[in-house]
């Protein structure tokens, strides 16, 4: 055979100062960790895994146990970071065909991330006649999409199962002190969890925003947190290598990044990634 493999350098990165890129990445990391940069009032996610205490994990597990015992479905109402992280984790860990199989606990469904009337109609039709619970996630309680969904499903649940059942099986994840949802939760006596002031929604999967729906879905949140702590302690090299590679490509004029995966379970990891990067770099 006379076939030859021709190696060309057309797409290679040439003339880059990798030492300078490394120094820039380390300087950015130092700025981030010292809290001296722009947006430093939203850095609670940096050490979120190691800041979760035993009492918080225990409380989340107890609330999840009530919902798992009493409900056939649990509707998680939220938009953007208030649902994407939890959905990404649940889908990644679930059987591909879990929705078609009977399981040992409620199905976790999602609403409030769009205003499609047919989606809401179909979801209401699905849970009609079944016991369901609600996890409503919103700092303010006034964001349009979650507010509409919560109003519809709260009213439906109260009419279908009564106020007492609804009070036990509606959980609000919201601001610690203020906002329409906080006021309603206090008035109605719902169980509540706090969205930390210094954690943006897109980074909130390791707060009750993500941990409660994940626990309701039947997954071990302690193992999840333990894995996150391990990455917090040992993941710097991977993070820095990724940052350096992105900057090297950007400086070379390669400004379009594509995240591709070929595993259906990871579809919503990609959706979450789009939101993380779109909001962090484009807002």
PDB file of C-alpha atoms in Angstrom:
ATOM      1  CA  UNK A   1       0.000   0.000   0.000  1.00  0.00           C
ATOM      2  CA  UNK A   2       1.221   3.467  -0.894  1.00  0.00           C
ATOM      3  CA  UNK A   3      -1.331   5.375   1.185  1.00  0.00           C
ATOM      4  CA  UNK A   4       0.215   8.099   3.309  1.00  0.00           C
ATOM      5  CA  UNK A   5      -1.014   9.987   6.321  1.00  0.00           C
ATOM      6  CA  UNK A   6      -0.388  13.692   5.949  1.00  0.00           C
ATOM      7  CA  UNK A   7      -0.037  15.655   9.145  1.00  0.00           C
ATOM      8  CA  UNK A   8      -0.735  19.368   8.849  1.00  0.00           C
ATOM      9  CA  UNK A   9      -0.590  22.123  11.449  1.00  0.00           C
ATOM     10  CA  UNK A  10      -3.337  24.310  10.030  1.00  0.00           C
ATOM     11  CA  UNK A  11      -5.438  24.015  13.186  1.00  0.00           C
ATOM     12  CA  UNK A  12      -2.575  23.893  15.678  1.00  0.00           C
ATOM     13  CA  UNK A  13      -2.046  26.609  18.248  1.00  0.00           C
ATOM     14  CA  UNK A  14       1.232  28.328  17.551  1.00  0.00           C
ATOM     15  CA  UNK A  15       3.090  31.207  19.124  1.00  0.00           C
ATOM     16  CA  UNK A  16       1.187  31.144  22.412  1.00  0.00           C
ATOM     17  CA  UNK A  17       2.909  31.940  25.686  1.00  0.00           C
ATOM     18  CA  UNK A  18       1.575  29.140  27.872  1.00  0.00           C
ATOM     19  CA  UNK A  19       3.479  30.377  30.915  1.00  0.00           C
ATOM     20  CA  UNK A  20       1.706  33.739  30.639  1.00  0.00           C
ATOM     21  CA  UNK A  21      -1.653  31.985  30.286  1.00  0.00           C
ATOM     22  CA  UNK A  22      -0.900  29.878  33.350  1.00  0.00           C
ATOM     23  CA  UNK A  23       0.090  32.967  35.351  1.00  0.00           C
ATOM     24  CA  UNK A  24      -3.113  34.737  34.279  1.00  0.00           C
ATOM     25  CA  UNK A  25      -5.213  31.736  35.315  1.00  0.00           C
ATOM     26  CA  UNK A  26      -3.530  31.530  38.718  1.00  0.00           C
ATOM     27  CA  UNK A  27      -4.001  35.286  39.222  1.00  0.00           C
ATOM     28  CA  UNK A  28      -7.697  34.990  38.355  1.00  0.00           C
ATOM     29  CA  UNK A  29      -8.035  32.099  40.807  1.00  0.00           C
ATOM     30  CA  UNK A  30      -6.394  34.184  43.527  1.00  0.00           C
ATOM     31  CA  UNK A  31      -8.745  37.107  42.822  1.00  0.00           C
ATOM     32  CA  UNK A  32     -11.725  34.757  42.975  1.00  0.00           C
ATOM     33  CA  UNK A  33     -10.705  33.115  46.240  1.00  0.00           C
ATOM     34  CA  UNK A  34      -9.736  36.383  47.923  1.00  0.00           C
ATOM     35  CA  UNK A  35     -13.121  37.893  47.071  1.00  0.00           C
ATOM     36  CA  UNK A  36     -11.584  41.078  45.679  1.00  0.00           C
ATOM     37  CA  UNK A  37     -13.000  40.934  42.167  1.00  0.00           C
ATOM     38  CA  UNK A  38     -16.229  42.111  40.583  1.00  0.00           C
ATOM     39  CA  UNK A  39     -19.320  40.247  41.758  1.00  0.00           C
ATOM     40  CA  UNK A  40     -17.655  39.256  45.026  1.00  0.00           C
ATOM     41  CA  UNK A  41     -20.973  39.281  46.865  1.00  0.00           C
ATOM     42  CA  UNK A  42     -22.006  36.100  45.011  1.00  0.00           C
ATOM     43  CA  UNK A  43     -19.095  33.798  45.796  1.00  0.00           C
ATOM     44  CA  UNK A  44     -20.803  31.509  48.298  1.00  0.00           C
ATOM     45  CA  UNK A  45     -20.636  28.646  45.800  1.00  0.00           C
ATOM     46  CA  UNK A  46     -16.820  28.533  45.959  1.00  0.00           C
ATOM     47  CA  UNK A  47     -16.745  26.430  49.120  1.00  0.00           C
ATOM     48  CA  UNK A  48     -20.364  25.382  49.179  1.00  0.00           C
ATOM     49  CA  UNK A  49     -19.784  21.608  49.527  1.00  0.00           C
ATOM     50  CA  UNK A  50     -17.647  21.906  52.665  1.00  0.00           C
ATOM     51  CA  UNK A  51     -19.977  24.493  54.225  1.00  0.00           C
ATOM     52  CA  UNK A  52     -23.003  22.166  54.251  1.00  0.00           C
ATOM     53  CA  UNK A  53     -23.529  20.960  57.803  1.00  0.00           C
ATOM     54  CA  UNK A  54     -24.988  17.754  59.216  1.00  0.00           C
ATOM     55  CA  UNK A  55     -28.143  19.461  60.474  1.00  0.00           C
ATOM     56  CA  UNK A  56     -29.009  20.799  57.034  1.00  0.00           C
ATOM     57  CA  UNK A  57     -28.517  17.410  55.377  1.00  0.00           C
ATOM     58  CA  UNK A  58     -30.610  15.725  58.071  1.00  0.00           C
ATOM     59  CA  UNK A  59     -33.441  18.269  57.704  1.00  0.00           C
ATOM     60  CA  UNK A  60     -33.505  17.852  53.920  1.00  0.00           C
ATOM     61  CA  UNK A  61     -33.602  14.061  54.258  1.00  0.00           C
ATOM     62  CA  UNK A  62     -36.534  14.265  56.703  1.00  0.00           C
ATOM     63  CA  UNK A  63     -38.527  16.580  54.442  1.00  0.00           C
ATOM     64  CA  UNK A  64     -37.800  14.352  51.453  1.00  0.00           C
ATOM     65  CA  UNK A  65     -38.964  11.313  53.439  1.00  0.00           C
ATOM     66  CA  UNK A  66     -42.356  12.947  54.101  1.00  0.00           C
ATOM     67  CA  UNK A  67     -42.849  13.742  50.419  1.00  0.00           C
ATOM     68  CA  UNK A  68     -41.718  10.258  49.382  1.00  0.00           C
ATOM     69  CA  UNK A  69     -44.121   8.636  51.830  1.00  0.00           C
ATOM     70  CA  UNK A  70     -47.202  10.697  51.035  1.00  0.00           C
ATOM     71  CA  UNK A  71     -46.916  11.549  47.339  1.00  0.00           C
ATOM     72  CA  UNK A  72     -47.016   9.743  44.014  1.00  0.00           C
ATOM     73  CA  UNK A  73     -45.611  12.785  42.229  1.00  0.00           C
ATOM     74  CA  UNK A  74     -43.579  15.767  43.413  1.00  0.00           C
ATOM     75  CA  UNK A  75     -43.613  18.834  41.176  1.00  0.00           C
ATOM     76  CA  UNK A  76     -40.504  20.992  41.411  1.00  0.00           C
ATOM     77  CA  UNK A  77     -41.387  24.523  40.351  1.00  0.00           C
ATOM     78  CA  UNK A  78     -38.533  26.824  39.333  1.00  0.00           C
ATOM     79  CA  UNK A  79     -36.806  28.401  36.369  1.00  0.00           C
ATOM     80  CA  UNK A  80     -33.183  28.535  35.188  1.00  0.00           C
ATOM     81  CA  UNK A  81     -30.751  27.574  37.924  1.00  0.00           C
ATOM     82  CA  UNK A  82     -33.651  26.856  40.241  1.00  0.00           C
ATOM     83  CA  UNK A  83     -34.331  23.620  38.397  1.00  0.00           C
ATOM     84  CA  UNK A  84     -31.612  22.826  35.832  1.00  0.00           C
ATOM     85  CA  UNK A  85     -28.999  21.570  38.305  1.00  0.00           C
ATOM     86  CA  UNK A  86     -31.432  19.227  40.042  1.00  0.00           C
ATOM     87  CA  UNK A  87     -32.859  17.984  36.753  1.00  0.00           C
ATOM     88  CA  UNK A  88     -29.351  17.385  35.366  1.00  0.00           C
ATOM     89  CA  UNK A  89     -28.363  15.286  38.391  1.00  0.00           C
ATOM     90  CA  UNK A  90     -31.631  13.333  38.531  1.00  0.00           C
ATOM     91  CA  UNK A  91     -31.561  12.539  34.807  1.00  0.00           C
ATOM     92  CA  UNK A  92     -27.873  11.580  34.922  1.00  0.00           C
ATOM     93  CA  UNK A  93     -28.446   9.103  37.756  1.00  0.00           C
ATOM     94  CA  UNK A  94     -31.808   7.687  36.682  1.00  0.00           C
ATOM     95  CA  UNK A  95     -32.676   4.677  34.574  1.00  0.00           C
ATOM     96  CA  UNK A  96     -33.216   5.789  30.972  1.00  0.00           C
ATOM     97  CA  UNK A  97     -36.790   4.492  31.116  1.00  0.00           C
ATOM     98  CA  UNK A  98     -37.605   5.303  34.735  1.00  0.00           C
ATOM     99  CA  UNK A  99     -40.721   7.238  33.734  1.00  0.00           C
ATOM    100  CA  UNK A 100     -42.197   4.055  32.250  1.00  0.00           C
ATOM    101  CA  UNK A 101     -41.471   1.882  35.280  1.00  0.00           C
ATOM    102  CA  UNK A 102     -43.005   1.703  38.720  1.00  0.00           C
ATOM    103  CA  UNK A 103     -40.501   2.683  41.379  1.00  0.00           C
ATOM    104  CA  UNK A 104     -40.018   2.974  45.115  1.00  0.00           C
ATOM    105  CA  UNK A 105     -41.029   6.571  45.493  1.00  0.00           C
ATOM    106  CA  UNK A 106     -42.603   9.523  43.743  1.00  0.00           C
ATOM    107  CA  UNK A 107     -41.798  10.702  40.246  1.00  0.00           C
ATOM    108  CA  UNK A 108     -40.114  14.113  40.319  1.00  0.00           C
ATOM    109  CA  UNK A 109     -41.608  16.389  37.671  1.00  0.00           C
ATOM    110  CA  UNK A 110     -40.736  19.963  36.722  1.00  0.00           C
ATOM    111  CA  UNK A 111     -42.850  23.045  36.049  1.00  0.00           C
ATOM    112  CA  UNK A 112     -42.475  26.811  36.087  1.00  0.00           C
ATOM    113  CA  UNK A 113     -39.642  26.876  33.552  1.00  0.00           C
ATOM    114  CA  UNK A 114     -41.898  27.873  30.650  1.00  0.00           C
ATOM    115  CA  UNK A 115     -45.350  29.328  30.044  1.00  0.00           C
ATOM    116  CA  UNK A 116     -46.486  26.733  27.530  1.00  0.00           C
ATOM    117  CA  UNK A 117     -50.158  26.219  28.287  1.00  0.00           C
ATOM    118  CA  UNK A 118     -50.165  22.752  26.717  1.00  0.00           C
ATOM    119  CA  UNK A 119     -47.300  21.648  28.995  1.00  0.00           C
ATOM    120  CA  UNK A 120     -49.144  22.838  32.099  1.00  0.00           C
ATOM    121  CA  UNK A 121     -52.404  21.293  30.891  1.00  0.00           C
ATOM    122  CA  UNK A 122     -50.750  17.921  30.277  1.00  0.00           C
ATOM    123  CA  UNK A 123     -48.983  17.978  33.643  1.00  0.00           C
ATOM    124  CA  UNK A 124     -52.181  18.866  35.486  1.00  0.00           C
ATOM    125  CA  UNK A 125     -53.954  16.060  33.654  1.00  0.00           C
ATOM    126  CA  UNK A 126     -51.205  13.630  34.703  1.00  0.00           C
ATOM    127  CA  UNK A 127     -51.413  14.389  38.443  1.00  0.00           C
ATOM    128  CA  UNK A 128     -55.187  14.794  38.604  1.00  0.00           C
ATOM    129  CA  UNK A 129     -56.583  12.172  40.963  1.00  0.00           C
ATOM    130  CA  UNK A 130     -53.136  11.383  42.395  1.00  0.00           C
ATOM    131  CA  UNK A 131     -51.517  12.583  45.588  1.00  0.00           C
ATOM    132  CA  UNK A 132     -48.750  15.029  44.753  1.00  0.00           C
ATOM    133  CA  UNK A 133     -46.473  17.462  46.514  1.00  0.00           C
ATOM    134  CA  UNK A 134     -44.847  20.721  45.459  1.00  0.00           C
ATOM    135  CA  UNK A 135     -41.348  22.111  45.903  1.00  0.00           C
ATOM    136  CA  UNK A 136     -41.509  25.755  44.846  1.00  0.00           C
ATOM    137  CA  UNK A 137     -38.175  27.514  44.369  1.00  0.00           C
ATOM    138  CA  UNK A 138     -37.944  31.287  44.001  1.00  0.00           C
ATOM    139  CA  UNK A 139     -36.129  34.016  45.906  1.00  0.00           C
ATOM    140  CA  UNK A 140     -38.843  36.577  45.280  1.00  0.00           C
ATOM    141  CA  UNK A 141     -41.891  34.483  44.489  1.00  0.00           C
ATOM    142  CA  UNK A 142     -42.855  36.921  41.737  1.00  0.00           C
ATOM    143  CA  UNK A 143     -40.977  35.527  38.711  1.00  0.00           C
ATOM    144  CA  UNK A 144     -43.716  35.041  36.120  1.00  0.00           C
ATOM    145  CA  UNK A 145     -43.258  31.425  35.025  1.00  0.00           C
ATOM    146  CA  UNK A 146     -42.883  29.844  38.498  1.00  0.00           C
ATOM    147  CA  UNK A 147     -45.568  32.115  39.966  1.00  0.00           C
ATOM    148  CA  UNK A 148     -48.142  30.986  37.384  1.00  0.00           C
ATOM    149  CA  UNK A 149     -47.297  27.309  37.825  1.00  0.00           C
ATOM    150  CA  UNK A 150     -47.351  27.502  41.622  1.00  0.00           C
ATOM    151  CA  UNK A 151     -50.711  29.255  41.680  1.00  0.00           C
ATOM    152  CA  UNK A 152     -52.245  26.577  39.452  1.00  0.00           C
ATOM    153  CA  UNK A 153     -50.831  23.539  41.258  1.00  0.00           C
ATOM    154  CA  UNK A 154     -51.348  24.957  44.774  1.00  0.00           C
ATOM    155  CA  UNK A 155     -55.021  25.560  44.033  1.00  0.00           C
ATOM    156  CA  UNK A 156     -55.371  22.135  42.435  1.00  0.00           C
ATOM    157  CA  UNK A 157     -53.702  20.371  45.372  1.00  0.00           C
ATOM    158  CA  UNK A 158     -55.829  22.158  47.977  1.00  0.00           C
ATOM    159  CA  UNK A 159     -59.046  21.357  46.122  1.00  0.00           C
ATOM    160  CA  UNK A 160     -58.050  17.759  45.497  1.00  0.00           C
ATOM    161  CA  UNK A 161     -56.490  16.743  48.835  1.00  0.00           C
ATOM    162  CA  UNK A 162     -57.453  19.508  51.265  1.00  0.00           C
ATOM    163  CA  UNK A 163     -55.564  22.320  52.975  1.00  0.00           C
ATOM    164  CA  UNK A 164     -53.975  20.107  55.624  1.00  0.00           C
ATOM    165  CA  UNK A 165     -52.400  17.741  53.095  1.00  0.00           C
ATOM    166  CA  UNK A 166     -51.243  20.704  51.005  1.00  0.00           C
ATOM    167  CA  UNK A 167     -49.669  22.364  54.036  1.00  0.00           C
ATOM    168  CA  UNK A 168     -47.660  19.199  54.780  1.00  0.00           C
ATOM    169  CA  UNK A 169     -46.592  18.608  51.203  1.00  0.00           C
ATOM    170  CA  UNK A 170     -45.730  22.063  49.881  1.00  0.00           C
ATOM    171  CA  UNK A 171     -42.148  23.122  50.538  1.00  0.00           C
ATOM    172  CA  UNK A 172     -40.848  26.602  49.722  1.00  0.00           C
ATOM    173  CA  UNK A 173     -37.181  27.271  48.966  1.00  0.00           C
ATOM    174  CA  UNK A 174     -36.843  31.032  49.077  1.00  0.00           C
ATOM    175  CA  UNK A 175     -35.250  34.100  50.653  1.00  0.00           C
ATOM    176  CA  UNK A 176     -34.542  33.981  54.377  1.00  0.00           C
ATOM    177  CA  UNK A 177     -36.517  37.105  55.272  1.00  0.00           C
ATOM    178  CA  UNK A 178     -38.352  38.824  52.458  1.00  0.00           C
ATOM    179  CA  UNK A 179     -40.380  38.338  49.313  1.00  0.00           C
ATOM    180  CA  UNK A 180     -43.871  37.224  48.368  1.00  0.00           C
ATOM    181  CA  UNK A 181     -43.059  33.513  48.638  1.00  0.00           C
ATOM    182  CA  UNK A 182     -41.474  33.894  52.072  1.00  0.00           C
ATOM    183  CA  UNK A 183     -44.552  35.768  53.289  1.00  0.00           C
ATOM    184  CA  UNK A 184     -46.943  33.167  51.862  1.00  0.00           C
ATOM    185  CA  UNK A 185     -44.938  30.264  53.299  1.00  0.00           C
ATOM    186  CA  UNK A 186     -45.015  31.852  56.753  1.00  0.00           C
ATOM    187  CA  UNK A 187     -48.739  32.537  56.468  1.00  0.00           C
ATOM    188  CA  UNK A 188     -49.578  28.997  55.294  1.00  0.00           C
ATOM    189  CA  UNK A 189     -47.117  27.177  57.555  1.00  0.00           C
ATOM    190  CA  UNK A 190     -45.112  25.476  54.807  1.00  0.00           C
ATOM    191  CA  UNK A 191     -41.761  23.879  55.475  1.00  0.00           C
ATOM    192  CA  UNK A 192     -39.111  26.243  54.137  1.00  0.00           C
ATOM    193  CA  UNK A 193     -35.474  26.246  53.124  1.00  0.00           C
ATOM    194  CA  UNK A 194     -33.261  29.211  52.365  1.00  0.00           C
ATOM    195  CA  UNK A 195     -31.522  30.159  49.136  1.00  0.00           C
ATOM    196  CA  UNK A 196     -28.273  31.707  50.430  1.00  0.00           C
ATOM    197  CA  UNK A 197     -27.918  35.387  49.541  1.00  0.00           C
ATOM    198  CA  UNK A 198     -24.371  34.879  48.259  1.00  0.00           C
ATOM    199  CA  UNK A 199     -25.167  31.961  45.922  1.00  0.00           C
ATOM    200  CA  UNK A 200     -26.561  32.687  42.469  1.00  0.00           C
ATOM    201  CA  UNK A 201     -29.281  30.411  41.147  1.00  0.00           C
ATOM    202  CA  UNK A 202     -27.088  28.860  38.451  1.00  0.00           C
ATOM    203  CA  UNK A 203     -24.634  27.649  41.149  1.00  0.00           C
ATOM    204  CA  UNK A 204     -27.241  26.499  43.669  1.00  0.00           C
ATOM    205  CA  UNK A 205     -27.450  22.742  43.059  1.00  0.00           C
ATOM    206  CA  UNK A 206     -25.607  22.003  46.327  1.00  0.00           C
ATOM    207  CA  UNK A 207     -28.057  24.080  48.364  1.00  0.00           C
ATOM    208  CA  UNK A 208     -31.621  22.979  49.200  1.00  0.00           C
ATOM    209  CA  UNK A 209     -32.526  24.230  45.692  1.00  0.00           C
ATOM    210  CA  UNK A 210     -30.948  21.096  44.250  1.00  0.00           C
ATOM    211  CA  UNK A 211     -30.471  18.760  47.192  1.00  0.00           C
ATOM    212  CA  UNK A 212     -34.160  18.528  48.148  1.00  0.00           C
ATOM    213  CA  UNK A 213     -35.482  17.428  44.712  1.00  0.00           C
ATOM    214  CA  UNK A 214     -32.521  15.054  44.345  1.00  0.00           C
ATOM    215  CA  UNK A 215     -33.279  13.496  47.742  1.00  0.00           C
ATOM    216  CA  UNK A 216     -36.975  13.186  46.866  1.00  0.00           C
ATOM    217  CA  UNK A 217     -35.939  11.336  43.706  1.00  0.00           C
ATOM    218  CA  UNK A 218     -34.309   8.752  45.970  1.00  0.00           C
ATOM    219  CA  UNK A 219     -30.623   9.575  45.575  1.00  0.00           C
ATOM    220  CA  UNK A 220     -28.058   9.756  48.375  1.00  0.00           C
ATOM    221  CA  UNK A 221     -27.295  13.440  48.821  1.00  0.00           C
ATOM    222  CA  UNK A 222     -24.578  12.673  51.366  1.00  0.00           C
ATOM    223  CA  UNK A 223     -22.576  10.822  48.734  1.00  0.00           C
ATOM    224  CA  UNK A 224     -23.200  13.651  46.282  1.00  0.00           C
ATOM    225  CA  UNK A 225     -21.894  16.224  48.760  1.00  0.00           C
ATOM    226  CA  UNK A 226     -18.919  14.007  49.653  1.00  0.00           C
ATOM    227  CA  UNK A 227     -17.970  13.806  45.982  1.00  0.00           C
ATOM    228  CA  UNK A 228     -18.294  17.576  45.639  1.00  0.00           C
ATOM    229  CA  UNK A 229     -16.034  18.076  48.678  1.00  0.00           C
ATOM    230  CA  UNK A 230     -13.448  15.783  47.089  1.00  0.00           C
ATOM    231  CA  UNK A 231     -13.508  17.907  43.932  1.00  0.00           C
ATOM    232  CA  UNK A 232     -13.329  21.104  45.989  1.00  0.00           C
ATOM    233  CA  UNK A 233     -10.149  19.779  47.596  1.00  0.00           C
ATOM    234  CA  UNK A 234      -8.545  18.132  44.561  1.00  0.00           C
ATOM    235  CA  UNK A 235     -10.066  19.604  41.411  1.00  0.00           C
ATOM    236  CA  UNK A 236      -7.980  22.741  40.863  1.00  0.00           C
ATOM    237  CA  UNK A 237      -5.695  21.248  38.222  1.00  0.00           C
ATOM    238  CA  UNK A 238      -8.586  20.220  35.960  1.00  0.00           C
ATOM    239  CA  UNK A 239     -10.257  23.601  36.346  1.00  0.00           C
ATOM    240  CA  UNK A 240      -7.093  25.551  35.566  1.00  0.00           C
ATOM    241  CA  UNK A 241      -6.231  23.373  32.558  1.00  0.00           C
ATOM    242  CA  UNK A 242      -9.710  23.987  31.138  1.00  0.00           C
ATOM    243  CA  UNK A 243      -9.467  27.745  31.722  1.00  0.00           C
ATOM    244  CA  UNK A 244      -6.016  27.919  30.098  1.00  0.00           C
ATOM    245  CA  UNK A 245      -7.166  25.873  27.098  1.00  0.00           C
ATOM    246  CA  UNK A 246     -10.232  28.067  26.577  1.00  0.00           C
ATOM    247  CA  UNK A 247      -8.171  31.254  26.725  1.00  0.00           C
ATOM    248  CA  UNK A 248      -5.532  29.833  24.395  1.00  0.00           C
ATOM    249  CA  UNK A 249      -8.182  28.933  21.837  1.00  0.00           C
ATOM    250  CA  UNK A 250      -9.907  32.300  22.240  1.00  0.00           C
ATOM    251  CA  UNK A 251      -6.674  34.213  21.673  1.00  0.00           C
ATOM    252  CA  UNK A 252      -6.100  32.150  18.533  1.00  0.00           C
ATOM    253  CA  UNK A 253      -9.442  33.312  17.139  1.00  0.00           C
ATOM    254  CA  UNK A 254     -11.374  30.148  17.950  1.00  0.00           C
ATOM    255  CA  UNK A 255     -14.314  31.742  19.722  1.00  0.00           C
ATOM    256  CA  UNK A 256     -17.061  29.144  19.351  1.00  0.00           C
ATOM    257  CA  UNK A 257     -17.175  26.376  21.952  1.00  0.00           C
ATOM    258  CA  UNK A 258     -19.331  23.283  21.556  1.00  0.00           C
ATOM    259  CA  UNK A 259     -20.085  20.820  24.348  1.00  0.00           C
ATOM    260  CA  UNK A 260     -21.154  17.502  22.855  1.00  0.00           C
ATOM    261  CA  UNK A 261     -22.158  14.303  24.578  1.00  0.00           C
ATOM    262  CA  UNK A 262     -23.530  11.066  23.242  1.00  0.00           C
ATOM    263  CA  UNK A 263     -25.165   9.757  26.410  1.00  0.00           C
ATOM    264  CA  UNK A 264     -28.890  10.566  26.665  1.00  0.00           C
ATOM    265  CA  UNK A 265     -28.687  10.678  30.455  1.00  0.00           C
ATOM    266  CA  UNK A 266     -26.360  13.681  30.197  1.00  0.00           C
ATOM    267  CA  UNK A 267     -28.627  15.771  27.968  1.00  0.00           C
ATOM    268  CA  UNK A 268     -29.590  18.087  30.819  1.00  0.00           C
ATOM    269  CA  UNK A 269     -25.992  18.372  31.995  1.00  0.00           C
ATOM    270  CA  UNK A 270     -25.403  20.065  28.642  1.00  0.00           C
ATOM    271  CA  UNK A 271     -28.499  22.256  29.117  1.00  0.00           C
ATOM    272  CA  UNK A 272     -27.250  23.234  32.563  1.00  0.00           C
ATOM    273  CA  UNK A 273     -23.775  23.953  31.138  1.00  0.00           C
ATOM    274  CA  UNK A 274     -25.311  26.278  28.537  1.00  0.00           C
ATOM    275  CA  UNK A 275     -27.041  28.232  31.265  1.00  0.00           C
ATOM    276  CA  UNK A 276     -23.944  28.349  33.476  1.00  0.00           C
ATOM    277  CA  UNK A 277     -21.756  29.746  30.730  1.00  0.00           C
ATOM    278  CA  UNK A 278     -24.394  31.872  29.033  1.00  0.00           C
ATOM    279  CA  UNK A 279     -25.323  33.683  32.239  1.00  0.00           C
ATOM    280  CA  UNK A 280     -21.793  33.864  33.626  1.00  0.00           C
ATOM    281  CA  UNK A 281     -20.151  35.197  30.470  1.00  0.00           C
ATOM    282  CA  UNK A 282     -23.019  36.816  28.616  1.00  0.00           C
ATOM    283  CA  UNK A 283     -25.043  38.662  31.243  1.00  0.00           C
TER     284      UNK A 283
END
